[in-house]
Structures are given as C-alpha cells and as structure tokens.
Tab-separated table of C-alpha atoms in Angstrom:
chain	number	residue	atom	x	y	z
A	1	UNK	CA	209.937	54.332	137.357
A	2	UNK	CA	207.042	53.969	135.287
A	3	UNK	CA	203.982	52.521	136.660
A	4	UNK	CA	202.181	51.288	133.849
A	5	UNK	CA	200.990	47.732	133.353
A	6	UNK	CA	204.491	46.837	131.167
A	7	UNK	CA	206.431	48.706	132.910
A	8	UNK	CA	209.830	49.147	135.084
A	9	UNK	CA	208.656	48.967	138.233
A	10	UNK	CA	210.493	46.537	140.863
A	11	UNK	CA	208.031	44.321	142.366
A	12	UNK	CA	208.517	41.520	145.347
A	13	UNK	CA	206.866	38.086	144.094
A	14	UNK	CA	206.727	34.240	145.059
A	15	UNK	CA	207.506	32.122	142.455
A	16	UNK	CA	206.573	28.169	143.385
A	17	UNK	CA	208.395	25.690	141.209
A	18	UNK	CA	207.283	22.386	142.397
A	19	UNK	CA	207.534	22.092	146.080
A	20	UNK	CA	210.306	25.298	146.463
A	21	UNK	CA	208.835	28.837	146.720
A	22	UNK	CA	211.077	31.813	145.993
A	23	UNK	CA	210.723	35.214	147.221
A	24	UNK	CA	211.743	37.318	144.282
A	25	UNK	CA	211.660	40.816	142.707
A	26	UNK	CA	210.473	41.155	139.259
A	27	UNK	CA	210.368	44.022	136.715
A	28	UNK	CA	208.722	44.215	133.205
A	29	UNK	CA	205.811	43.263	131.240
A	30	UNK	CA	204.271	39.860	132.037
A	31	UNK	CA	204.935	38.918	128.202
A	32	UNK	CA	208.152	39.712	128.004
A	33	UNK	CA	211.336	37.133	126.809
A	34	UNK	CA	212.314	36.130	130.566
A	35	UNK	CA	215.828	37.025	132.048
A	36	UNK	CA	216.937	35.512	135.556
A	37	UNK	CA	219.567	37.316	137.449
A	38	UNK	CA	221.673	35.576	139.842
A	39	UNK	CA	223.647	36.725	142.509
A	40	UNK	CA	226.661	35.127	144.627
A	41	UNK	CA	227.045	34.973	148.876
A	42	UNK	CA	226.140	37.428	150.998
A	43	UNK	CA	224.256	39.656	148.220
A	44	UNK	CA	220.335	39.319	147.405
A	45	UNK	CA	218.116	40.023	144.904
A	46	UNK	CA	218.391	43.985	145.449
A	47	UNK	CA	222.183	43.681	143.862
A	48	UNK	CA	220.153	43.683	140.902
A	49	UNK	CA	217.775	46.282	141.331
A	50	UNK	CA	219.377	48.530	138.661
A	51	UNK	CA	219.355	45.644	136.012
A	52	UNK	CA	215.685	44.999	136.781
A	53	UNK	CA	215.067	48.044	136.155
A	54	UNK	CA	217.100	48.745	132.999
A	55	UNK	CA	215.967	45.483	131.240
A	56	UNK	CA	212.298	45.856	131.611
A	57	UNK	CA	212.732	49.362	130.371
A	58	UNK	CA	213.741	47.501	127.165
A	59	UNK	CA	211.020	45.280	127.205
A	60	UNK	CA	212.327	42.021	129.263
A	61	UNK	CA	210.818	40.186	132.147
A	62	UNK	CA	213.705	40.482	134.615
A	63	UNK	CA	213.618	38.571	138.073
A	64	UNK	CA	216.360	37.917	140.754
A	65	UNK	CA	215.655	35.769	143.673
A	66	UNK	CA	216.302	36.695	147.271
C-alpha cells in the first residue's frame, strides 16, 4: 500500500455527524468523489478492506463504518 498523502492506505477514523460518532476506516485522498461502503450483520468495516483499498487506488475517498 502506498503511503503517500493520496494514497491507498486503510486508516481507522471518527466521523461525528451531529450527535452520532462513527468509528470508521477510510482510504484515499482527502479530495476525492466520496464512496460509503456498507456492510450487513455480523460483518464490520474490515469486509471492505479490499474495496478501500482498490477504490482509492483509483482516486476515490472510500470509507466503511464499523
């Protein structure tokens, strides 16, 4: 993974959206056209880590909540 400012590496974030804060993982450059990736009982955000991975390689900021 590359571990430049814009690039694919995986990353564990809060995002707050009001009064809710989400533990997340994010990949991509800050800038990037946003893609949320959502994932069904009993997974979490690491079903994704391959996606995350593969769509901030192209350029997208890719996040999938916990």
């Amino acid at each position: 993974m590359a571990n430049d400012e814009g690039g694919t590496d995986v990353r564990h974030t809060r995002i707050t959206v009001g009064d809710l804060t989400f533990d997340a993982l994010v990949a991509g450059p800050d800038n990037g056209e946003p893609v949320v990736l959502l994932h069904g009982f009993p997974q979490t955000a690491h079903a994704w880590r391959g996606q995350l991975t593969a769509l901030a390689g192209v350029g997208h900021r890719a996040g999938a909540s916990h």
